[in-house]
mmCIF file of C-alpha atoms in Angstrom:
data_model
loop_
_atom_site.group_PDB
_atom_site.id
_atom_site.type_symbol
_atom_site.label_atom_id
_atom_site.label_comp_id
_atom_site.label_asym_id
_atom_site.label_seq_id
_atom_site.Cartn_x
_atom_site.Cartn_y
_atom_site.Cartn_z
ATOM 1 C CA UNK A 24 -78.359 -31.957 32.720
ATOM 2 C CA UNK A 25 -81.211 -34.442 33.156
ATOM 3 C CA UNK A 26 -82.811 -33.240 29.901
ATOM 4 C CA UNK A 27 -79.511 -33.696 28.034
ATOM 5 C CA UNK A 28 -79.048 -37.232 29.318
ATOM 6 C CA UNK A 29 -82.641 -38.084 28.451
ATOM 7 C CA UNK A 30 -82.163 -36.739 24.942
ATOM 8 C CA UNK A 31 -78.964 -38.707 24.402
ATOM 9 C CA UNK A 32 -80.574 -41.898 25.680
ATOM 10 C CA UNK A 33 -83.607 -41.373 23.434
ATOM 11 C CA UNK A 34 -81.353 -40.880 20.418
ATOM 12 C CA UNK A 35 -79.333 -43.992 21.249
ATOM 13 C CA UNK A 36 -82.461 -46.070 21.775
ATOM 14 C CA UNK A 37 -83.852 -44.747 18.509
ATOM 15 C CA UNK A 38 -80.699 -45.760 16.698
ATOM 16 C CA UNK A 39 -80.854 -49.218 18.212
ATOM 17 C CA UNK A 40 -84.544 -49.553 17.295
ATOM 18 C CA UNK A 41 -83.712 -48.650 13.706
ATOM 19 C CA UNK A 42 -81.912 -51.963 13.386
ATOM 20 C CA UNK A 43 -78.454 -50.838 12.359
ATOM 21 C CA UNK A 44 -77.843 -48.634 15.394
ATOM 22 C CA UNK A 45 -76.905 -51.371 17.840
ATOM 23 C CA UNK A 46 -73.864 -52.507 15.895
ATOM 24 C CA UNK A 47 -72.853 -48.892 15.274
ATOM 25 C CA UNK A 48 -73.070 -47.943 18.948
ATOM 26 C CA UNK A 49 -71.246 -51.097 20.025
ATOM 27 C CA UNK A 50 -68.494 -50.374 17.517
ATOM 28 C CA UNK A 51 -68.141 -46.826 18.842
ATOM 29 C CA UNK A 52 -67.872 -48.048 22.426
ATOM 30 C CA UNK A 53 -65.276 -50.759 21.784
ATOM 31 C CA UNK A 54 -63.243 -49.069 19.037
ATOM 32 C CA UNK A 55 -59.728 -47.826 19.885
ATOM 33 C CA UNK A 56 -59.867 -44.388 21.454
ATOM 34 C CA UNK A 57 -58.078 -41.219 20.313
ATOM 35 C CA UNK A 58 -55.202 -41.242 22.835
ATOM 36 C CA UNK A 59 -51.794 -41.400 21.166
ATOM 37 C CA UNK A 60 -49.966 -42.105 24.446
ATOM 38 C CA UNK A 61 -50.667 -42.904 28.073
ATOM 39 C CA UNK A 62 -52.303 -39.915 29.732
ATOM 40 C CA UNK A 63 -52.967 -39.066 33.379
ATOM 41 C CA UNK A 64 -56.221 -37.271 34.197
ATOM 42 C CA UNK A 65 -57.320 -36.142 37.639
ATOM 43 C CA UNK A 66 -61.071 -36.160 38.213
ATOM 44 C CA UNK A 67 -61.596 -34.035 41.291
ATOM 45 C CA UNK A 68 -64.017 -35.204 44.003
ATOM 46 C CA UNK A 69 -67.498 -33.764 43.450
ATOM 47 C CA UNK A 70 -67.168 -33.649 39.641
ATOM 48 C CA UNK A 71 -70.495 -34.358 37.946
ATOM 49 C CA UNK A 72 -70.982 -36.816 35.112
ATOM 50 C CA UNK A 73 -71.347 -34.125 32.483
ATOM 51 C CA UNK A 74 -68.161 -32.378 33.673
ATOM 52 C CA UNK A 75 -66.381 -35.739 33.628
ATOM 53 C CA UNK A 76 -67.305 -36.211 29.971
ATOM 54 C CA UNK A 77 -66.156 -32.709 29.095
ATOM 55 C CA UNK A 78 -62.856 -33.199 30.901
ATOM 56 C CA UNK A 79 -62.208 -36.576 29.287
ATOM 57 C CA UNK A 80 -62.914 -35.175 25.839
ATOM 58 C CA UNK A 81 -60.682 -32.135 26.465
ATOM 59 C CA UNK A 82 -57.873 -34.438 27.565
ATOM 60 C CA UNK A 83 -58.258 -36.478 24.382
ATOM 61 C CA UNK A 84 -59.261 -39.649 26.226
ATOM 62 C CA UNK A 85 -62.624 -39.935 24.442
ATOM 63 C CA UNK A 86 -63.902 -38.570 21.154
ATOM 64 C CA UNK A 87 -67.482 -37.640 22.076
ATOM 65 C CA UNK A 88 -68.588 -36.611 25.535
ATOM 66 C CA UNK A 89 -72.237 -37.064 24.528
ATOM 67 C CA UNK A 90 -71.658 -40.712 23.690
ATOM 68 C CA UNK A 91 -69.972 -41.112 27.073
ATOM 69 C CA UNK A 92 -72.996 -39.536 28.788
ATOM 70 C CA UNK A 93 -75.428 -41.665 26.845
ATOM 71 C CA UNK A 94 -73.703 -44.959 27.611
ATOM 72 C CA UNK A 95 -73.411 -44.061 31.286
ATOM 73 C CA UNK A 96 -77.105 -43.158 31.414
ATOM 74 C CA UNK A 97 -78.213 -46.292 29.534
ATOM 75 C CA UNK A 98 -76.327 -48.459 32.013
ATOM 76 C CA UNK A 99 -77.619 -46.463 34.965
ATOM 77 C CA UNK A 100 -74.146 -46.066 36.451
ATOM 78 C CA UNK A 101 -73.998 -42.279 36.893
ATOM 79 C CA UNK A 102 -73.530 -42.662 40.635
ATOM 80 C CA UNK A 103 -70.860 -45.351 40.304
ATOM 81 C CA UNK A 104 -68.261 -43.321 38.427
ATOM 82 C CA UNK A 105 -65.489 -42.558 40.892
ATOM 83 C CA UNK A 106 -63.319 -39.480 41.144
ATOM 84 C CA UNK A 107 -59.564 -39.849 41.356
ATOM 85 C CA UNK A 108 -56.349 -39.789 39.365
ATOM 86 C CA UNK A 109 -56.435 -42.150 36.395
ATOM 87 C CA UNK A 110 -53.761 -43.220 33.954
ATOM 88 C CA UNK A 111 -55.476 -44.053 30.665
ATOM 89 C CA UNK A 112 -53.425 -46.158 28.233
ATOM 90 C CA UNK A 113 -53.061 -45.197 24.597
ATOM 91 C CA UNK A 114 -56.097 -45.989 22.459
ATOM 92 C CA UNK A 115 -58.223 -47.128 25.391
ATOM 93 C CA UNK A 116 -61.790 -47.610 24.116
ATOM 94 C CA UNK A 117 -64.744 -45.804 25.658
ATOM 95 C CA UNK A 118 -65.894 -49.029 27.290
ATOM 96 C CA UNK A 119 -62.502 -49.326 28.970
ATOM 97 C CA UNK A 120 -62.625 -45.742 30.209
ATOM 98 C CA UNK A 121 -66.021 -46.300 31.808
ATOM 99 C CA UNK A 122 -65.011 -49.625 33.358
ATOM 100 C CA UNK A 123 -61.860 -48.077 34.804
ATOM 101 C CA UNK A 124 -63.839 -45.291 36.445
ATOM 102 C CA UNK A 125 -66.583 -47.573 37.754
ATOM 103 C CA UNK A 126 -64.042 -49.911 39.370
ATOM 104 C CA UNK A 127 -62.017 -47.008 40.774
ATOM 105 C CA UNK A 128 -58.834 -48.299 39.132
ATOM 106 C CA UNK A 129 -56.907 -45.169 40.031
ATOM 107 C CA UNK A 130 -53.209 -44.530 39.434
ATOM 108 C CA UNK A 131 -50.966 -46.110 42.083
ATOM 109 C CA UNK A 132 -47.882 -44.002 42.644
ATOM 110 C CA UNK A 133 -44.725 -45.460 44.185
ATOM 111 C CA UNK A 134 -42.230 -44.288 46.790
ATOM 112 C CA UNK A 135 -39.096 -46.310 47.527
ATOM 113 C CA UNK A 136 -37.036 -46.252 50.714
ATOM 114 C CA UNK A 137 -33.651 -47.877 49.979
ATOM 115 C CA UNK A 138 -32.013 -50.097 52.586
ATOM 116 C CA UNK A 139 -29.647 -48.445 55.034
ATOM 117 C CA UNK A 140 -30.963 -44.887 54.967
ATOM 118 C CA UNK A 141 -31.281 -42.934 58.178
ATOM 119 C CA UNK A 142 -34.759 -41.873 59.234
ATOM 120 C CA UNK A 143 -33.770 -38.288 58.402
ATOM 121 C CA UNK A 144 -33.039 -39.366 54.812
ATOM 122 C CA UNK A 145 -36.176 -41.524 54.599
ATOM 123 C CA UNK A 146 -38.374 -38.648 55.782
ATOM 124 C CA UNK A 147 -36.872 -36.409 53.104
ATOM 125 C CA UNK A 148 -37.843 -38.943 50.415
ATOM 126 C CA UNK A 149 -41.398 -39.220 51.737
ATOM 127 C CA UNK A 150 -41.777 -35.441 51.962
ATOM 128 C CA UNK A 151 -40.521 -35.068 48.373
ATOM 129 C CA UNK A 152 -42.912 -37.685 46.948
ATOM 130 C CA UNK A 153 -45.417 -35.891 44.676
ATOM 131 C CA UNK A 154 -49.168 -35.615 45.236
ATOM 132 C CA UNK A 155 -49.177 -36.544 48.928
ATOM 133 C CA UNK A 156 -50.694 -34.399 51.661
ATOM 134 C CA UNK A 157 -48.933 -32.982 54.723
ATOM 135 C CA UNK A 158 -45.363 -33.387 55.906
ATOM 136 C CA UNK A 159 -43.668 -35.673 58.426
ATOM 137 C CA UNK A 160 -40.798 -35.368 60.862
ATOM 138 C CA UNK A 161 -38.061 -38.025 60.912
ATOM 139 C CA UNK A 162 -39.461 -41.028 62.815
ATOM 140 C CA UNK A 163 -37.605 -43.168 65.327
ATOM 141 C CA UNK A 164 -34.397 -44.534 63.808
ATOM 142 C CA UNK A 165 -34.838 -48.056 62.485
ATOM 143 C CA UNK A 166 -38.641 -47.967 62.569
ATOM 144 C CA UNK A 167 -39.153 -47.983 58.776
ATOM 145 C CA UNK A 168 -38.891 -51.114 56.636
ATOM 146 C CA UNK A 169 -36.998 -50.239 53.430
ATOM 147 C CA UNK A 170 -39.256 -51.216 50.547
ATOM 148 C CA UNK A 171 -41.332 -49.803 47.680
ATOM 149 C CA UNK A 172 -44.780 -48.619 48.775
ATOM 150 C CA UNK A 173 -47.768 -47.590 46.677
ATOM 151 C CA UNK A 174 -50.064 -44.661 47.327
ATOM 152 C CA UNK A 175 -52.728 -42.660 45.560
ATOM 153 C CA UNK A 176 -52.960 -38.932 44.988
ATOM 154 C CA UNK A 177 -54.127 -37.184 48.134
ATOM 155 C CA UNK A 178 -52.877 -39.810 50.593
ATOM 156 C CA UNK A 179 -51.408 -38.362 53.777
ATOM 157 C CA UNK A 180 -47.664 -38.741 54.246
ATOM 158 C CA UNK A 181 -48.328 -39.661 57.860
ATOM 159 C CA UNK A 182 -50.476 -42.562 56.632
ATOM 160 C CA UNK A 183 -47.706 -43.872 54.363
ATOM 161 C CA UNK A 184 -45.212 -43.577 57.221
ATOM 162 C CA UNK A 185 -47.489 -45.646 59.463
ATOM 163 C CA UNK A 186 -47.630 -48.336 56.765
ATOM 164 C CA UNK A 187 -43.819 -48.406 56.586
ATOM 165 C CA UNK A 188 -43.542 -48.699 60.356
ATOM 166 C CA UNK A 189 -46.209 -51.405 60.521
ATOM 167 C CA UNK A 190 -44.283 -53.342 57.859
ATOM 168 C CA UNK A 191 -41.106 -53.130 59.951
ATOM 169 C CA UNK A 192 -42.925 -54.299 63.085
ATOM 170 C CA UNK A 193 -44.442 -57.276 61.258
ATOM 171 C CA UNK A 194 -41.142 -58.250 59.613
ATOM 172 C CA UNK A 195 -39.170 -57.977 62.840
ATOM 173 C CA UNK A 196 -41.762 -59.996 64.764
ATOM 174 C CA UNK A 197 -41.710 -62.779 62.163
ATOM 175 C CA UNK A 198 -37.913 -63.020 61.966
ATOM 176 C CA UNK A 199 -37.506 -62.792 65.744
ATOM 177 C CA UNK A 200 -39.834 -65.764 66.224
ATOM 178 C CA UNK A 201 -37.530 -67.892 64.033
ATOM 179 C CA UNK A 202 -34.183 -66.703 65.424
ATOM 180 C CA UNK A 203 -31.290 -68.918 66.452
ATOM 181 C CA UNK A 204 -31.462 -69.816 70.132
ATOM 182 C CA UNK A 205 -27.826 -69.124 71.102
ATOM 183 C CA UNK A 206 -27.563 -65.421 70.300
ATOM 184 C CA UNK A 207 -26.158 -62.747 72.649
ATOM 185 C CA UNK A 208 -29.122 -60.567 71.658
ATOM 186 C CA UNK A 209 -31.733 -60.025 74.337
ATOM 187 C CA UNK A 210 -34.510 -58.209 72.485
ATOM 188 C CA UNK A 211 -35.960 -57.305 69.110
ATOM 189 C CA UNK A 212 -34.648 -53.783 69.633
ATOM 190 C CA UNK A 213 -31.097 -55.083 69.996
ATOM 191 C CA UNK A 214 -31.551 -57.218 66.884
ATOM 192 C CA UNK A 215 -32.664 -54.137 64.972
ATOM 193 C CA UNK A 216 -29.658 -52.188 66.222
ATOM 194 C CA UNK A 217 -27.161 -54.844 65.148
ATOM 195 C CA UNK A 218 -28.962 -55.290 61.817
ATOM 196 C CA UNK A 219 -28.567 -51.568 61.126
ATOM 197 C CA UNK A 220 -24.801 -51.901 61.670
ATOM 198 C CA UNK A 221 -24.604 -54.903 59.338
ATOM 199 C CA UNK A 222 -26.649 -52.989 56.768
ATOM 200 C CA UNK A 223 -24.198 -50.083 56.813
ATOM 201 C CA UNK A 224 -21.101 -52.301 56.754
ATOM 202 C CA UNK A 225 -21.871 -54.252 53.571
ATOM 203 C CA UNK A 226 -24.072 -53.898 50.505
ATOM 204 C CA UNK A 227 -23.305 -57.442 49.340
ATOM 205 C CA UNK A 228 -26.185 -59.737 50.222
ATOM 206 C CA UNK A 229 -24.040 -62.866 50.499
ATOM 207 C CA UNK A 230 -21.766 -61.148 53.041
ATOM 208 C CA UNK A 231 -24.449 -60.105 55.507
ATOM 209 C CA UNK A 232 -24.649 -63.401 57.453
ATOM 210 C CA UNK A 233 -20.828 -63.490 57.642
ATOM 211 C CA UNK A 234 -20.525 -59.900 58.854
ATOM 212 C CA UNK A 235 -23.298 -60.593 61.347
ATOM 213 C CA UNK A 236 -21.316 -63.638 62.511
ATOM 214 C CA UNK A 237 -18.259 -61.455 63.141
ATOM 215 C CA UNK A 238 -20.214 -59.093 65.368
ATOM 216 C CA UNK A 239 -21.921 -61.966 67.186
ATOM 217 C CA UNK A 240 -18.460 -63.411 67.895
ATOM 218 C CA UNK A 241 -17.258 -60.066 69.230
ATOM 219 C CA UNK A 242 -20.318 -59.675 71.443
ATOM 220 C CA UNK A 243 -19.803 -63.165 72.827
ATOM 221 C CA UNK A 244 -16.162 -62.374 73.658
ATOM 222 C CA UNK A 245 -16.919 -58.961 75.163
ATOM 223 C CA UNK A 246 -14.854 -57.212 72.481
ATOM 224 C CA UNK A 247 -15.388 -53.728 71.122
ATOM 225 C CA UNK A 248 -17.441 -53.862 67.918
ATOM 226 C CA UNK A 249 -15.264 -51.156 66.312
ATOM 227 C CA UNK A 250 -17.756 -50.287 63.594
ATOM 228 C CA UNK A 251 -17.011 -47.139 61.590
ATOM 229 C CA UNK A 252 -20.687 -46.520 60.709
ATOM 230 C CA UNK A 253 -21.543 -46.179 64.406
ATOM 231 C CA UNK A 254 -18.887 -43.482 64.764
ATOM 232 C CA UNK A 255 -20.325 -41.657 61.768
ATOM 233 C CA UNK A 256 -23.794 -41.802 63.304
ATOM 234 C CA UNK A 257 -22.407 -40.501 66.600
ATOM 235 C CA UNK A 258 -21.289 -37.395 64.711
ATOM 236 C CA UNK A 259 -24.112 -36.879 62.208
ATOM 237 C CA UNK A 260 -27.188 -38.603 63.752
ATOM 238 C CA UNK A 261 -28.036 -39.535 60.154
ATOM 239 C CA UNK A 262 -28.629 -35.926 59.104
ATOM 240 C CA UNK A 263 -25.441 -35.566 57.040
ATOM 241 C CA UNK A 264 -22.572 -37.625 55.647
ATOM 242 C CA UNK A 265 -18.873 -38.152 56.362
ATOM 243 C CA UNK A 266 -16.771 -39.524 53.528
ATOM 244 C CA UNK A 267 -14.064 -41.020 55.698
ATOM 245 C CA UNK A 268 -13.618 -41.797 59.374
ATOM 246 C CA UNK A 269 -10.484 -40.154 60.793
ATOM 247 C CA UNK A 270 -8.535 -41.226 63.852
ATOM 248 C CA UNK A 271 -9.799 -38.118 65.648
ATOM 249 C CA UNK A 272 -13.376 -39.303 65.087
ATOM 250 C CA UNK A 273 -12.653 -42.519 66.979
ATOM 251 C CA UNK A 274 -12.158 -40.501 70.173
ATOM 252 C CA UNK A 275 -15.585 -38.869 70.131
ATOM 253 C CA UNK A 276 -17.413 -39.226 73.426
ATOM 254 C CA UNK A 277 -20.716 -40.852 72.473
ATOM 255 C CA UNK A 278 -22.571 -44.069 73.404
ATOM 256 C CA UNK A 279 -22.715 -44.722 69.641
ATOM 257 C CA UNK A 280 -18.907 -44.862 69.430
ATOM 258 C CA UNK A 281 -18.235 -48.607 69.396
ATOM 259 C CA UNK A 282 -14.486 -47.978 69.448
ATOM 260 C CA UNK A 283 -14.854 -46.772 73.045
ATOM 261 C CA UNK A 284 -17.936 -48.600 74.354
ATOM 262 C CA UNK A 285 -18.268 -52.364 74.607
ATOM 263 C CA UNK A 286 -21.524 -53.843 73.338
ATOM 264 C CA UNK A 287 -24.235 -52.464 71.107
ATOM 265 C CA UNK A 288 -24.975 -48.747 70.778
ATOM 266 C CA UNK A 289 -28.227 -47.527 72.389
ATOM 267 C CA UNK A 290 -30.265 -47.858 69.197
ATOM 268 C CA UNK A 291 -30.233 -48.365 65.428
ATOM 269 C CA UNK A 292 -28.057 -46.176 63.228
ATOM 270 C CA UNK A 293 -30.180 -46.660 60.092
ATOM 271 C CA UNK A 294 -33.221 -48.482 58.753
ATOM 272 C CA UNK A 295 -32.095 -52.029 57.918
ATOM 273 C CA UNK A 296 -33.769 -54.254 55.353
ATOM 274 C CA UNK A 297 -35.305 -57.627 56.065
ATOM 275 C CA UNK A 298 -32.198 -59.434 54.774
ATOM 276 C CA UNK A 299 -29.925 -57.753 57.317
ATOM 277 C CA UNK A 300 -32.345 -58.483 60.157
ATOM 278 C CA UNK A 301 -32.493 -62.128 59.055
ATOM 279 C CA UNK A 302 -28.683 -62.255 58.891
ATOM 280 C CA UNK A 303 -28.384 -61.051 62.479
ATOM 281 C CA UNK A 304 -30.984 -63.469 63.801
ATOM 282 C CA UNK A 305 -29.517 -66.411 61.886
ATOM 283 C CA UNK A 306 -25.863 -65.471 61.395
ATOM 284 C CA UNK A 307 -23.168 -67.549 59.766
ATOM 285 C CA UNK A 308 -21.302 -69.745 62.237
ATOM 286 C CA UNK A 309 -17.653 -68.761 61.830
ATOM 287 C CA UNK A 310 -14.507 -67.887 63.805
ATOM 288 C CA UNK A 311 -13.910 -64.500 62.190
ATOM 289 C CA UNK A 312 -13.313 -61.489 64.417
ATOM 290 C CA UNK A 313 -12.119 -58.925 61.863
ATOM 291 C CA UNK A 314 -12.771 -57.735 58.325
ATOM 292 C CA UNK A 315 -11.484 -55.025 56.028
ATOM 293 C CA UNK A 316 -12.827 -53.675 52.736
ATOM 294 C CA UNK A 317 -11.017 -54.920 49.639
ATOM 295 C CA UNK A 318 -11.779 -51.894 47.477
ATOM 296 C CA UNK A 319 -14.473 -53.616 45.400
ATOM 297 C CA UNK A 320 -17.305 -53.406 47.918
ATOM 298 C CA UNK A 321 -16.494 -56.815 49.408
ATOM 299 C CA UNK A 322 -14.450 -57.627 52.515
ATOM 300 C CA UNK A 323 -11.533 -59.812 53.567
ATOM 301 C CA UNK A 324 -12.074 -61.649 56.866
ATOM 302 C CA UNK A 325 -9.610 -62.784 59.519
ATOM 303 C CA UNK A 326 -9.725 -64.824 62.714
ATOM 304 C CA UNK A 327 -6.879 -63.009 64.491
ATOM 305 C CA UNK A 328 -5.352 -59.561 64.807
ATOM 306 C CA UNK A 329 -2.070 -60.478 63.083
ATOM 307 C CA UNK A 330 -3.768 -61.649 59.897
ATOM 308 C CA UNK A 331 -6.128 -58.706 60.038
ATOM 309 C CA UNK A 332 -3.316 -56.170 60.221
ATOM 310 C CA UNK A 333 -1.657 -57.825 57.232
ATOM 311 C CA UNK A 334 -4.961 -57.588 55.345
ATOM 312 C CA UNK A 335 -5.285 -53.925 56.263
ATOM 313 C CA UNK A 336 -1.817 -53.137 54.917
ATOM 314 C CA UNK A 337 -2.500 -55.074 51.702
ATOM 315 C CA UNK A 338 -6.020 -53.963 50.905
ATOM 316 C CA UNK A 339 -6.106 -50.370 52.097
ATOM 317 C CA UNK A 340 -3.202 -49.742 49.814
ATOM 318 C CA UNK A 341 -5.401 -50.458 46.783
ATOM 319 C CA UNK A 342 -8.492 -48.507 47.896
#
């Protein structure tokens, strides 16, 4: 290996000394490479420089592995080339390949946890993400901040989960510090619980502060929250789905059944996003106590039971 590198360097230096070689070599290094499309190549840890060149040539990233070896040797950067998973763009020149590997600009993969998923569902997404190591069990409900997270090949799933939980802790701490002062919410845990209910009740961003205001009003009056998503969670614990809540479901004996128990359930029923947490901690000031879906994803709100019942008759007929 050392003899080969020495030979390549000698030949390159000879070409440069000949006068015309410098421009030729520079042109070879900066010319568009042979790749016709973006290509992912995994350089395993412990791969030597010569094996790197062979692998890159076999993958069609570079044209000549010997030129790669020679340039690396001339620059004295053999020990700076980093292993990892790289995505090389189409026609990347040799100089770009080397720079990418020296800087360790490895491929960043993405995993997204949508807002409102249960921890059971979130764990399934993390466990299905490709090129991670290990598996995880569903974490505490509400402990993950829904967001898109980046990772590299070989990262541990437990590590990514810790990042998601740390993000939730930081977000909740920040929003809690700026909360309204007149809330019937005694702790960050209660805020997270109510935010998870708001998250499950509406997918419309503009409605979240209003829905949060309804539940704040009910808490202040000592009313039952009567949230269907809490009944669903009482039955499924987030591990399955129910398409429709039936009257029989409302009688289930569970602390999560807010049709039978006044106040908040004992914990979150999903992983709420930052917007729902913010809505709960700074809700809309309103007099609404009821709402019903209008069949489009939005809701119709009412301040009294009579108007609410009329809304139910009108809007549930079109759903």
